[in-house]
Each structure stands twice: as C-alpha cells, then as structure tokens.
PDB file of C-alpha atoms in Angstrom:
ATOM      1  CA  UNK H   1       3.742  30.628 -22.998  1.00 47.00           C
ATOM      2  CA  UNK H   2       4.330  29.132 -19.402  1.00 46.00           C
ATOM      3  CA  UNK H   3       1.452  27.045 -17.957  1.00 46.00           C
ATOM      4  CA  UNK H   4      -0.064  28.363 -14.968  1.00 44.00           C
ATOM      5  CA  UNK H   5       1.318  27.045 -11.598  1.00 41.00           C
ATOM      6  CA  UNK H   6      -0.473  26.695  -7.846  1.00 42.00           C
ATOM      7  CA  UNK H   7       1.159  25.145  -4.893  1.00 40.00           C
ATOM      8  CA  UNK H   8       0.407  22.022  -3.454  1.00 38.00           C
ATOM      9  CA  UNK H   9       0.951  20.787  -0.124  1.00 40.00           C
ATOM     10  CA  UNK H  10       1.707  17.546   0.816  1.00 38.00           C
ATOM     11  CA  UNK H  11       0.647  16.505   4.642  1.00 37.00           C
ATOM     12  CA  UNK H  12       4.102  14.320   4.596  1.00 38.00           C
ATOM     13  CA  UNK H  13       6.796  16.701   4.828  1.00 40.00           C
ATOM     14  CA  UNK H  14       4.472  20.363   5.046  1.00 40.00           C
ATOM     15  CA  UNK H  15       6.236  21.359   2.093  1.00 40.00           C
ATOM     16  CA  UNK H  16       4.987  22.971  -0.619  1.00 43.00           C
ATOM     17  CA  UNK H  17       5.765  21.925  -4.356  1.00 43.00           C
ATOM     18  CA  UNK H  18       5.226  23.898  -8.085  1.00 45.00           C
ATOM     19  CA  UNK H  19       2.645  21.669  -9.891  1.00 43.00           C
ATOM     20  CA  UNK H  20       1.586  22.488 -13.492  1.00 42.00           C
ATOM     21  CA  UNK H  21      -2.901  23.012 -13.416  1.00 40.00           C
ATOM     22  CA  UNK H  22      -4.319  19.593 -14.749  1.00 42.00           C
ATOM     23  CA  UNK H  23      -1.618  17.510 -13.149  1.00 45.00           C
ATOM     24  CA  UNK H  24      -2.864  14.335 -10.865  1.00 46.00           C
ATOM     25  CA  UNK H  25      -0.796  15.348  -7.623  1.00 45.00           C
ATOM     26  CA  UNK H  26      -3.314  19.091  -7.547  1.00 46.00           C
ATOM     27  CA  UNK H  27      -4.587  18.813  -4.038  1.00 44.00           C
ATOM     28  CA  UNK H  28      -8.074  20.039  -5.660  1.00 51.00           C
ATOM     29  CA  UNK H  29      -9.604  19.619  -9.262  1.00 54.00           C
ATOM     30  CA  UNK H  30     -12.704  21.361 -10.569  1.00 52.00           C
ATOM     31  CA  UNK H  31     -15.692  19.461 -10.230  1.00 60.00           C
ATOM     32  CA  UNK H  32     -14.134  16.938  -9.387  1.00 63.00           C
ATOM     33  CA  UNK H  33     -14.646  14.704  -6.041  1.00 71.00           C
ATOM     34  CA  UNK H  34     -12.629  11.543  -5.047  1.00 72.00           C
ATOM     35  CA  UNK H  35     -14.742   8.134  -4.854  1.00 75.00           C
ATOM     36  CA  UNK H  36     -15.322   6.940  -1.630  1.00 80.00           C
ATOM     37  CA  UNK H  37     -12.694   3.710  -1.009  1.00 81.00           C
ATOM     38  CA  UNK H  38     -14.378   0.299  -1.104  1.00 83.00           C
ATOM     39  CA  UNK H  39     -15.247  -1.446   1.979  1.00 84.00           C
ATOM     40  CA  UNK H  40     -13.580  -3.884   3.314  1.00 85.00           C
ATOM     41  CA  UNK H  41     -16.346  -6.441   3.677  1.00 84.00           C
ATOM     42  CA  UNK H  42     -19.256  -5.630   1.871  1.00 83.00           C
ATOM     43  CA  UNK H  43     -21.599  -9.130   2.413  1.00 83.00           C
ATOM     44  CA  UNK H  44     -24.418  -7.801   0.809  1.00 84.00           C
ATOM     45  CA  UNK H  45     -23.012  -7.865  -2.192  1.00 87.00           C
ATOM     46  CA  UNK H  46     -23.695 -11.813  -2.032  1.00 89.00           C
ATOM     47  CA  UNK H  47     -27.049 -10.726  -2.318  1.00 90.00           C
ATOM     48  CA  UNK H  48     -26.959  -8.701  -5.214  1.00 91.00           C
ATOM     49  CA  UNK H  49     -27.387 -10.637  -9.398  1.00 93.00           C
ATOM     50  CA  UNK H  50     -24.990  -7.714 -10.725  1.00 93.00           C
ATOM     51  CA  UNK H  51     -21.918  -9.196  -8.131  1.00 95.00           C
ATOM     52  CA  UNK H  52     -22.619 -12.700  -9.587  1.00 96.00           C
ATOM     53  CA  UNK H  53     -23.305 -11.473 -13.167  1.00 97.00           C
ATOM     54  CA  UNK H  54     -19.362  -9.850 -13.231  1.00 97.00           C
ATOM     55  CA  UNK H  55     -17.765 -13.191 -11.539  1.00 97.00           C
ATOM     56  CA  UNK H  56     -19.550 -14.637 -14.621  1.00 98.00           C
ATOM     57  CA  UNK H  57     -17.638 -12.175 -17.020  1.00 98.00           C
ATOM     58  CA  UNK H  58     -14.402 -12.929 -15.344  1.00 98.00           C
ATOM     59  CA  UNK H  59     -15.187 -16.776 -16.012  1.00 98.00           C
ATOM     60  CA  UNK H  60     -16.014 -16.209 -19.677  1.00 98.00           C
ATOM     61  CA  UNK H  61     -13.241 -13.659 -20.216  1.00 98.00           C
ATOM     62  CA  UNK H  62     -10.438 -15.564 -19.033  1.00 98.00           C
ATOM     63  CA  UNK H  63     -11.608 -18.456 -20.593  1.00 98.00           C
ATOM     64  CA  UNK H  64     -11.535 -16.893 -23.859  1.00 98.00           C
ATOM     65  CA  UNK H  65      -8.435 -15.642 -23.128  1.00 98.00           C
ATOM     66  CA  UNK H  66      -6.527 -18.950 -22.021  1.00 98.00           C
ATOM     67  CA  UNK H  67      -8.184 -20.512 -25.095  1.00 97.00           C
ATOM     68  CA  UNK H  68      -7.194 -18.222 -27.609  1.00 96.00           C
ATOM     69  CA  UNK H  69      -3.728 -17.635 -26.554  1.00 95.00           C
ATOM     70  CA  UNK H  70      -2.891 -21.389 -25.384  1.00 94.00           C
ATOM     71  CA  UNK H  71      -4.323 -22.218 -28.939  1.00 92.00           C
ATOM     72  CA  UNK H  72      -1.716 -19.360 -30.531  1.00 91.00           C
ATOM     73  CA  UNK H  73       0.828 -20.950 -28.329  1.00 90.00           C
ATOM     74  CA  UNK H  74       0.454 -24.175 -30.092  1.00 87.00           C
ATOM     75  CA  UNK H  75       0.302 -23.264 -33.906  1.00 79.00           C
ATOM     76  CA  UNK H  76       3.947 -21.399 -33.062  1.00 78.00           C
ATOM     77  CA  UNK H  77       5.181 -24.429 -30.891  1.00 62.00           C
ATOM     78  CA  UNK H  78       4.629 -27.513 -32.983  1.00 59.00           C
ATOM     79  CA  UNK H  79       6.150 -25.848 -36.321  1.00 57.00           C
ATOM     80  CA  UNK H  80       9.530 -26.233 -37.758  1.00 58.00           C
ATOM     81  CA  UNK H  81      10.061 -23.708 -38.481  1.00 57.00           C
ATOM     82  CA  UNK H  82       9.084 -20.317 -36.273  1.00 53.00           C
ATOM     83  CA  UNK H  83       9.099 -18.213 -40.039  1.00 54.00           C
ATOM     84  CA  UNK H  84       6.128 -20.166 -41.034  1.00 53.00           C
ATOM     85  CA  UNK H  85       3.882 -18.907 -38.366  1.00 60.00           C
ATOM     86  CA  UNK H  86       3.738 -15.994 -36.056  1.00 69.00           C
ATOM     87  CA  UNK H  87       6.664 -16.524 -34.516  1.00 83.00           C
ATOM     88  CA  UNK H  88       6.787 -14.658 -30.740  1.00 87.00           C
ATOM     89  CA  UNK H  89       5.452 -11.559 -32.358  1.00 90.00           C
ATOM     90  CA  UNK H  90       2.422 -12.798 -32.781  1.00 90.00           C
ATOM     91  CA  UNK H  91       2.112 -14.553 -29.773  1.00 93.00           C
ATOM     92  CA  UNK H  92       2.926 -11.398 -27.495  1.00 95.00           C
ATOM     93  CA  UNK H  93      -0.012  -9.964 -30.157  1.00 95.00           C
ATOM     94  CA  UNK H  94      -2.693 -12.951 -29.305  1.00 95.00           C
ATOM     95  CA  UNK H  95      -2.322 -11.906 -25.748  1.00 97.00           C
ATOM     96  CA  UNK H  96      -2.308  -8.221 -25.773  1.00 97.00           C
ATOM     97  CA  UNK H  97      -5.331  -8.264 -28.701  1.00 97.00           C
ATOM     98  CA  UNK H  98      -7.197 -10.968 -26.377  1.00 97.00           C
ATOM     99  CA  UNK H  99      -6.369  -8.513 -23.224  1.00 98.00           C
ATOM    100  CA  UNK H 100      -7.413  -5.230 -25.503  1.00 97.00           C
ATOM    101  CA  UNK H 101     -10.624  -6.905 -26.526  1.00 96.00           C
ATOM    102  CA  UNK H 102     -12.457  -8.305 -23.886  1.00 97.00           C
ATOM    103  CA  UNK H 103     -11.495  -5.296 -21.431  1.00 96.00           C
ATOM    104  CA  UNK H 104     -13.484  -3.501 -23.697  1.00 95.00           C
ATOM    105  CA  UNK H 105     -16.602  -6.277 -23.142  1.00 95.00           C
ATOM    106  CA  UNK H 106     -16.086  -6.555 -19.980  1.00 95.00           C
ATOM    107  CA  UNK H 107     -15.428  -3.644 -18.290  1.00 92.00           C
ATOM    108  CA  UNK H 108     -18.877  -2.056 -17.785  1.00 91.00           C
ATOM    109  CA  UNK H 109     -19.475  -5.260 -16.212  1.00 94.00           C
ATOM    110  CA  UNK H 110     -16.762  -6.341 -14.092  1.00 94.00           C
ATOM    111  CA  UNK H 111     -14.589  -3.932 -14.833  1.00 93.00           C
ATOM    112  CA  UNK H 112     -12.508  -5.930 -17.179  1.00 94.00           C
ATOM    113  CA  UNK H 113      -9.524  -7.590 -14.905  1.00 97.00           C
ATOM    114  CA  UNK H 114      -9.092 -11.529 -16.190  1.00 97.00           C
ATOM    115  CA  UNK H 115      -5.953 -11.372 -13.794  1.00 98.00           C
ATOM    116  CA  UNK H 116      -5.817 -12.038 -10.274  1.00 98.00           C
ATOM    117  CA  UNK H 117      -2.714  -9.572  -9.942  1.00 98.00           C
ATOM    118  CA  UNK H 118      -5.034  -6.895 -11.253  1.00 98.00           C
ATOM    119  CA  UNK H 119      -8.150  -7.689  -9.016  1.00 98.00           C
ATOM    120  CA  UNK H 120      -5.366  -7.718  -5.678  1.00 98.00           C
ATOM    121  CA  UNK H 121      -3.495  -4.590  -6.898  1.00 97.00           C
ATOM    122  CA  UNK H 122      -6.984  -2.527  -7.049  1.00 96.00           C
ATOM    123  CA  UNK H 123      -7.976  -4.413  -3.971  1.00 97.00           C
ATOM    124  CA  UNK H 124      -5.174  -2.601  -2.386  1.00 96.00           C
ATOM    125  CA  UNK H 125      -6.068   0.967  -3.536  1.00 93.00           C
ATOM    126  CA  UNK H 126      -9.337   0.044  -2.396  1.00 92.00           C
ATOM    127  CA  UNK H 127     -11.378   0.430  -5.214  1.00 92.00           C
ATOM    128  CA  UNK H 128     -13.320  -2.884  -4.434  1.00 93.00           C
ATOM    129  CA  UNK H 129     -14.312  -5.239  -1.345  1.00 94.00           C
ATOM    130  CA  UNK H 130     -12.139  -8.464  -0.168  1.00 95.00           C
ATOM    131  CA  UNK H 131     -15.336 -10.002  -1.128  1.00 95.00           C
ATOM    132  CA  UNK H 132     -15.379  -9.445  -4.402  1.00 96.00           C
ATOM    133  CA  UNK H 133     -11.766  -9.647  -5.347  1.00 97.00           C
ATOM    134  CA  UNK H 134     -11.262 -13.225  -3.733  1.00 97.00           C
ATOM    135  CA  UNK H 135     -14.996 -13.870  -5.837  1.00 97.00           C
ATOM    136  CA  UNK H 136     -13.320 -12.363  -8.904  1.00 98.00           C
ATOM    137  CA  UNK H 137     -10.055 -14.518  -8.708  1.00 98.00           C
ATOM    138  CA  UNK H 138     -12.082 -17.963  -8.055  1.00 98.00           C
ATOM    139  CA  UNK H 139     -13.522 -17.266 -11.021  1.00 98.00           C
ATOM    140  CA  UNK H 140     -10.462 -16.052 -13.093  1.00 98.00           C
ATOM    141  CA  UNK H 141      -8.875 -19.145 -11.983  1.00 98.00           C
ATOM    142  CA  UNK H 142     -11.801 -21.379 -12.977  1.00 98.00           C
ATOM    143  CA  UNK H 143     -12.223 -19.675 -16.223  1.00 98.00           C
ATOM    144  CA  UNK H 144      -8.579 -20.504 -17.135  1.00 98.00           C
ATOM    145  CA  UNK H 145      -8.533 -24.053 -16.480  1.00 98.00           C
ATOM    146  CA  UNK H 146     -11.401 -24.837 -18.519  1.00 98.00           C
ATOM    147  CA  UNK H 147      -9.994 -22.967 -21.346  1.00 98.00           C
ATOM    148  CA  UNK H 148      -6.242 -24.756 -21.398  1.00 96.00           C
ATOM    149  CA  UNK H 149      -8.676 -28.015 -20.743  1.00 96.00           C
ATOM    150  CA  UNK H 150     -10.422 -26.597 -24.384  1.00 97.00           C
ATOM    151  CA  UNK H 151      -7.517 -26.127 -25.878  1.00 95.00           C
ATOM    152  CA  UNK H 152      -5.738 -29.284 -24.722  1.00 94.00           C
ATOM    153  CA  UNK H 153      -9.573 -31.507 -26.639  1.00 94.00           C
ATOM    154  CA  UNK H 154      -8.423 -29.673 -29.087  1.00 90.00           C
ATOM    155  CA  UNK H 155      -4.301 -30.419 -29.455  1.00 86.00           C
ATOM    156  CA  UNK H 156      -4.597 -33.824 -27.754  1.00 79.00           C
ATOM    157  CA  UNK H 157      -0.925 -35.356 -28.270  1.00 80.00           C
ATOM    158  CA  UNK H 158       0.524 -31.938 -29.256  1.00 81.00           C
ATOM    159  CA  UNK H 159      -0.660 -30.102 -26.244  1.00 86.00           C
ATOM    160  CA  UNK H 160       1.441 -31.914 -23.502  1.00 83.00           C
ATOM    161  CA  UNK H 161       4.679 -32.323 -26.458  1.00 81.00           C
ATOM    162  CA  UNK H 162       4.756 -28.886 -26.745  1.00 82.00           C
ATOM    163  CA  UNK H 163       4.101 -27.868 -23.207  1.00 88.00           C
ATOM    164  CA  UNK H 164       0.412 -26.983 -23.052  1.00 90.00           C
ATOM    165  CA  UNK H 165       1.584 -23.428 -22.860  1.00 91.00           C
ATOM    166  CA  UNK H 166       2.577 -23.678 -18.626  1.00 94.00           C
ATOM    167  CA  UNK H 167       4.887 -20.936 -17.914  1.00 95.00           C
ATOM    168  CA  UNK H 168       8.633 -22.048 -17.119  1.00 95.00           C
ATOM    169  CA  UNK H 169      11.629 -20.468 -16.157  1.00 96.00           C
ATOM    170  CA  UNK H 170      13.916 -20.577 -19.584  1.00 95.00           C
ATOM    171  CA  UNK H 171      17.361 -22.753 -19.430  1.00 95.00           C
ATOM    172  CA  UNK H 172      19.973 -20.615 -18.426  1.00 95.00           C
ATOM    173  CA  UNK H 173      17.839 -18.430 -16.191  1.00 96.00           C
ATOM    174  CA  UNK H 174      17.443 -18.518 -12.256  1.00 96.00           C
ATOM    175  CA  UNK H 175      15.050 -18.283 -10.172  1.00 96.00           C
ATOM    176  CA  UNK H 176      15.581 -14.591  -9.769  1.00 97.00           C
ATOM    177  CA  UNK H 177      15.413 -13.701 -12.976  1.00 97.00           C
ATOM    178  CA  UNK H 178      12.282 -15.075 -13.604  1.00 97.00           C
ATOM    179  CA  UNK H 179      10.856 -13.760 -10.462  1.00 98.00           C
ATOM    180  CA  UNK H 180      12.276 -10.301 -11.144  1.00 98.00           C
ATOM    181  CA  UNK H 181      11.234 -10.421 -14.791  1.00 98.00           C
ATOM    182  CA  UNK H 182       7.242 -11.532 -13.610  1.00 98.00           C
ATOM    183  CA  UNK H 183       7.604  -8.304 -10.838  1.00 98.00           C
ATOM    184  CA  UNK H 184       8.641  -5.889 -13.430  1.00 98.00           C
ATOM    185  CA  UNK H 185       6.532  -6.994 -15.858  1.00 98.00           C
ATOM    186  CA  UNK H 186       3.263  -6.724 -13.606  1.00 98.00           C
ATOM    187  CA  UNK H 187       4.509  -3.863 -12.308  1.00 98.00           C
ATOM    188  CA  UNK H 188       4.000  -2.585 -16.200  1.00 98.00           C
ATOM    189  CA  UNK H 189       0.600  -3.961 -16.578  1.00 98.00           C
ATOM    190  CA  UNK H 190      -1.206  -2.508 -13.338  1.00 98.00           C
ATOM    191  CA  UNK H 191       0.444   0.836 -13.213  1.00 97.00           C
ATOM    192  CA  UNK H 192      -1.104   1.279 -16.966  1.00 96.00           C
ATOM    193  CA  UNK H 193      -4.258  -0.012 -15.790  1.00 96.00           C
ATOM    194  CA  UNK H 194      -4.236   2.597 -12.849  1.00 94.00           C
ATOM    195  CA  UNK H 195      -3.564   4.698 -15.152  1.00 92.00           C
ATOM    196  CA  UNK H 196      -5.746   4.338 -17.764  1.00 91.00           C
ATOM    197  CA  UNK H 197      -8.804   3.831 -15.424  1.00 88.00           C
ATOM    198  CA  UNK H 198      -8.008   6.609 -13.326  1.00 84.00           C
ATOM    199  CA  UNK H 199     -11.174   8.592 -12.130  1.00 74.00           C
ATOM    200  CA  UNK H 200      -9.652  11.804 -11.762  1.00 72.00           C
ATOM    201  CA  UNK H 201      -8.682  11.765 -15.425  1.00 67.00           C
ATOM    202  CA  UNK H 202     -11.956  10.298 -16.868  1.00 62.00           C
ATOM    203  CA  UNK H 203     -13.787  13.549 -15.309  1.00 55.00           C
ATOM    204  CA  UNK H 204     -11.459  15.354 -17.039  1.00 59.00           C
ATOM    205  CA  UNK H 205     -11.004  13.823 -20.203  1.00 57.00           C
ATOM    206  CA  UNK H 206     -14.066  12.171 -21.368  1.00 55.00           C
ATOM    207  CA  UNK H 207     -12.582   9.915 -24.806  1.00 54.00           C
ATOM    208  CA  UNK H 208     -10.046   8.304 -21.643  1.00 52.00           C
ATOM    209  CA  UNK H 209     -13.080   5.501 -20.941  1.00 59.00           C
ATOM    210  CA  UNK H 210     -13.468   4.468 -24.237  1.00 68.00           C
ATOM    211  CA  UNK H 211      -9.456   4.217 -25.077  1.00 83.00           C
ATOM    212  CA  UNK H 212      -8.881   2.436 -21.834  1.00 88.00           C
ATOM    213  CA  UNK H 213      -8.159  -0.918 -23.219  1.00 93.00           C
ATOM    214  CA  UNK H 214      -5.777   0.143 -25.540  1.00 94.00           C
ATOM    215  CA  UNK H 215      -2.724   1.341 -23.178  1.00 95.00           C
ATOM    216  CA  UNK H 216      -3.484  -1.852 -21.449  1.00 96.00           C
ATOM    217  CA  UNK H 217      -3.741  -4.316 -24.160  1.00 97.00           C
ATOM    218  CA  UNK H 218      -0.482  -2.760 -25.525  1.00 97.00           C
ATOM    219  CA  UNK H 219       1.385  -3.132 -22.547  1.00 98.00           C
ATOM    220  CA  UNK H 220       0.448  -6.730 -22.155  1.00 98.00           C
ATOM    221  CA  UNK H 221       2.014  -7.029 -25.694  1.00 98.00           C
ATOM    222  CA  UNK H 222       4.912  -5.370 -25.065  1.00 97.00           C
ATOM    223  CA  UNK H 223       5.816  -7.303 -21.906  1.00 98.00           C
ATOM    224  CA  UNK H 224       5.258 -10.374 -23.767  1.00 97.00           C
ATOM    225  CA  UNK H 225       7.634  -9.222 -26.183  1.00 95.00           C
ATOM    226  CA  UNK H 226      10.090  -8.813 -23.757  1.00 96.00           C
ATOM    227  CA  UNK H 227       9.849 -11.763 -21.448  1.00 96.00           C
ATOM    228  CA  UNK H 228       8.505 -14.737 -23.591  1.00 95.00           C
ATOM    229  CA  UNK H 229      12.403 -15.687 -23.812  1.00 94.00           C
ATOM    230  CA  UNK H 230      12.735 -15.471 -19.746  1.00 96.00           C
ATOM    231  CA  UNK H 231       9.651 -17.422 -17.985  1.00 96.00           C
ATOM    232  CA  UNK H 232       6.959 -17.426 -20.946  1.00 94.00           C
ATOM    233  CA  UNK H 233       5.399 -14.535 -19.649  1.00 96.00           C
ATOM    234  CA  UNK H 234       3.051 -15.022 -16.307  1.00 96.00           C
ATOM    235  CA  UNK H 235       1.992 -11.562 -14.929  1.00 98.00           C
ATOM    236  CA  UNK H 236      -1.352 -13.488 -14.647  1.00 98.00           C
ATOM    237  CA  UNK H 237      -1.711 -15.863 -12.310  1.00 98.00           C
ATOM    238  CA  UNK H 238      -4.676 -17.546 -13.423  1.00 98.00           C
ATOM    239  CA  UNK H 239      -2.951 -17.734 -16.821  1.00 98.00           C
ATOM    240  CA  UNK H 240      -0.243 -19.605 -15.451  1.00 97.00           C
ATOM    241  CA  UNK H 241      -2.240 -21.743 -13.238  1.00 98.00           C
ATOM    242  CA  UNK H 242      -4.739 -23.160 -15.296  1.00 97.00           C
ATOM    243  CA  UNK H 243      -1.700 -24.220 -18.258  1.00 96.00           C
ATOM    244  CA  UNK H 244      -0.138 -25.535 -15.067  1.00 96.00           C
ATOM    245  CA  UNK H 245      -3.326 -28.028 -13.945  1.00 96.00           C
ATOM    246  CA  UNK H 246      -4.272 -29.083 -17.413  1.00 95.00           C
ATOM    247  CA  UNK H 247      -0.431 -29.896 -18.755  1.00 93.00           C
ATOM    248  CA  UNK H 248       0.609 -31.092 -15.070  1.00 91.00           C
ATOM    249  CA  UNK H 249       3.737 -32.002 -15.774  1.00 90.00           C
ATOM    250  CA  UNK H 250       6.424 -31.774 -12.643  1.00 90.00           C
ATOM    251  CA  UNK H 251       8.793 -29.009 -14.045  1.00 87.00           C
ATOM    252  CA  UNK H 252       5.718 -27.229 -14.697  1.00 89.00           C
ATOM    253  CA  UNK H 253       5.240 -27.126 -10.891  1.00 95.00           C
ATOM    254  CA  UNK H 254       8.571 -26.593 -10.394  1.00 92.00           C
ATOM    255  CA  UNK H 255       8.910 -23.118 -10.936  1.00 93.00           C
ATOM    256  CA  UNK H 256       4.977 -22.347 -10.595  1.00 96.00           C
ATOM    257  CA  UNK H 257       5.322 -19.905  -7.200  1.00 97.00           C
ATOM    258  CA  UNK H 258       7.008 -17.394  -9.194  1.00 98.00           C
ATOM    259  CA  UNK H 259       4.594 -16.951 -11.257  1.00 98.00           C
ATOM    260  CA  UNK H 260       2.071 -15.866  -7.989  1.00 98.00           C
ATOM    261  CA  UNK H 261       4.471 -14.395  -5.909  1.00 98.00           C
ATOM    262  CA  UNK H 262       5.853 -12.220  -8.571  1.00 98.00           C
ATOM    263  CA  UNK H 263       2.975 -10.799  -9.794  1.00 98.00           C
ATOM    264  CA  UNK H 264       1.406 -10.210  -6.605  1.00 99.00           C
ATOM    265  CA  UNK H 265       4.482  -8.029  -5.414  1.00 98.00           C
ATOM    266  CA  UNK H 266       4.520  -6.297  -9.001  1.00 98.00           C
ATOM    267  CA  UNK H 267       1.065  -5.363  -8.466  1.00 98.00           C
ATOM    268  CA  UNK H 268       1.415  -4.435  -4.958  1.00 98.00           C
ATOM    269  CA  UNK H 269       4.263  -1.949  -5.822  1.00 98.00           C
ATOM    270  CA  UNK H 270       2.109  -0.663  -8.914  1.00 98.00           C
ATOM    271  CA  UNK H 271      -0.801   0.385  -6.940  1.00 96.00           C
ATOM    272  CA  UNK H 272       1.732   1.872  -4.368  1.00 95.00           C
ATOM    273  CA  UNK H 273       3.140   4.183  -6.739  1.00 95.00           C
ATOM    274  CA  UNK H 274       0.107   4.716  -8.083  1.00 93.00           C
ATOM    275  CA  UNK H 275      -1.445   6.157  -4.833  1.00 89.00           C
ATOM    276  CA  UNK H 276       1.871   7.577  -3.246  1.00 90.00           C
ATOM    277  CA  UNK H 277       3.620   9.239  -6.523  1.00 90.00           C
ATOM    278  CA  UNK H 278       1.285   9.472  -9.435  1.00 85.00           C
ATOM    279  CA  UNK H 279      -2.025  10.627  -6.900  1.00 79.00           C
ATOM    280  CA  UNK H 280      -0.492  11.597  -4.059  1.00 74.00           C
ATOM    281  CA  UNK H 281      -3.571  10.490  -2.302  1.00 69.00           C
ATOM    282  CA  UNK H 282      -1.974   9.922   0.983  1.00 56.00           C
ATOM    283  CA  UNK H 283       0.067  12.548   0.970  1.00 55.00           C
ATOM    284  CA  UNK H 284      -2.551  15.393  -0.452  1.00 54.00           C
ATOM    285  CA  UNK H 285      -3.280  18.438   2.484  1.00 51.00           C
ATOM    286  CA  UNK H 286      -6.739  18.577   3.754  1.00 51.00           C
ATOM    287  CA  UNK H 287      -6.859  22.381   4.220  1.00 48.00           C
TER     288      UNK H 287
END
C-alpha cells in the first residue's frame, strides 16, 4: 500500500515537491515546533555553574578518551607482531567504544562532543553560542593534552619510539590525500551526529535519544577503519593536537594543519547538508 504524500514547498525555487508523511524536508510536523537557533553571544552564560559544569565534562571526556585510545595505540605499536594484539581493528574499536561511551555520559551534560569539529559544525547550525563552543574546544583541547601527557608517565621510552600516537600523513601519501581523507571522514562523523541528535526526529521517535551514541560511536569506528592506513585518523582536532604537544617531534608538526583544517571544512559541509538537504530548513515555505 502506497504511503500517503503532501506537497512541500520550498521558498528557493517556489516549486513544489512529492514528500512521503514522516520525512525531515515536511514543511510542518505534528506537534512538533523548531528550537529557537542559539545566540550568537550569550555572556550570561559565564554566569551560569551548568556552562562551567559541561566545559568540565568536555575536559574529563576527552581526557579519557586520549588516554584510552593513545594507551590502545601503544599495546598495537610496540609489538612484533600486529597478530598478537588488536591489530587496527581494535584500535578503530578503542576509539569508536571510547566515542560510544562517554557520549552516552556526557550528553545530558554537555551534550557529548569531545571534538572541536563537532562543537564548530553545530556552532554553525546554530544550536549553541560562540561562547560556549570556543569554551567547549579550550577545554577539549586541554583535556587531550593531559591525557597523551598520562599516557606518555605511563609508556615513558615507548611513547616517543612508537610515536606517542600524533597523527601523520602515511609514506606514499600527499598532502591531499590526507587532507581529503580527514574532510571526508568528518564529514561522516558530524552528518551522523546531526543525524542522530536531530530534534525533529526525537519528538517523533522517542528510543532515538537513548540510541544516539551508537550511530555515532560506529561511525567513528568505521572511519578509523578506513583511514588509520592514510593520516592515523584525525577528524578530531583536539585528538590530534594534544598527541602532537606531548610527542613534539618535528614531522609531527609537519603535517599537523591538516588535521584542523580538514576537519573543520568536513564539518562545515556536514552541517550544510544537514540544514540545506536533509532539513531543508532554509529552504522550507513559511505559508
């Protein structure tokens, strides 16, 4: 049996366009209202113990994070042989199980992002203040140095022969390829976090909160998968930043932009698509 069809109309083009009931681009869903975007500048937030009890869960989550996954970095890194322990695979599962679990602590707090590209790409849909999201990366940022500086008390001598886990481009890679494999992989990671945090589809579906981390700790695994070979895997620029300080080697600088500049353009285009195609929030009629 067909599924029921109403027009929309998008204020672009005045056109209108067949979209199946239940669909994110309906110009209208029942009982349903769109949040009011952030502001810009919201100083009283400075102000408030809630805004510096989340930059505190963005310190302790990213910490955690750069220490567990630095620490899984190691144990593969200084064996002979990658069969005797978890080999990429279980790398690329450190980070997505790491990612998976402390969105799920986190997010009632701060929402969960332990990634600067995450914080700017929902800066840009405007679903929180400047001041926040430059409070939220400071801390990020902070949080990951101290745990690679963990990690490295921990590994003393191994640590900086194996790296310290700082995020290079591969041999026989360029530039380019490690830029374009940190924007596509980004790109991956915030349009499933748009997704799966998507207020339209929490009113509508009310198990999408709770499996929210999921889709997003799964696509941090699965990008890891793919790109360890190229760059190491950024698409965090905190990540990459504080293995970068504590290893501080030069070819670890080297290459280190990419791994901001890419991630920052792969969440830009995420939240983008996000708004233009997958919401049509721009775009919807307001008739």
């Amino acid at each position: 049996m067909e599924a029921k069809e109403e027009d929309v109309k998008l204020g672009a083009n005045k056109f209108s366009e067949r979209q199946p009931i239940g669909t994110a681009a309906q110009s209208q869903d029942k009982d349903y209202k769109e949040p009011p975007p952030a502001p810009l500048f919201e100083p009283g937030e400075l102000k408030s113990w809630s805004f510096y009890r989340a930059g505190i869960a963005e310190f302790v989550a990213t910490f955690l994070f750069l220490y567990i996954t630095v620490l899984t970095v190691m144990g593969v890194s200084k064996s002979s042989s990658k069969c005797a322990t978890v080999g990429i695979q279980g790398i690329a599962w450190a980070f997505g199980g790491m990612i998976f679990a402390l969105v799920y602590c986190t997010a009632g707090i701060s929402g969960g992002h332990i990634n600067p590209a995450v914080t700017f790409g929902l800066f840009l849909a405007r679903k929180l203040s400047l001041t926040r999201a430059l409070f939220y990366i400071v801390m990020q940022c902070l949080g990951a140095i101290c745990g690679a500086g963990v990690v490295k008390g921990f590994q003393k001598g191994l640590y900086q022969a194996n790296g310290g886990g700082a995020n290079v481009v591969a041999p026989g890679y360029t530039k380019g390829d490690g830029l374009g494999a940190e924007i596509i992989g980004t790109f991956i990671l915030v349009y499933t976090v748009f997704s799966a945090t998507d207020a339209k589809r929490n009113a509508r579906d009310s198990h999408v909160p709770i499996l929210a981390p999921l889709p997003i700790g799964f696509a941090v695994f699965l990008v890891h998968l793919a790109t360890i070979p190229i760059t190491g895997t950024g698409i965090n620029p905190a990540r990459s930043l504080g293995a970068a300080i504590i290893y501080n080697r030069d070819h670890a600088w080297d290459d280190h932009w990419i791994f901001w500049v890419g991630p920052f353009i792969g969440a830009a285009l995420a939240a983008l698509y996000h708004q233009v195609v997958i919401r049509a929030i721009p775009f919807k009629s307001k008739s």
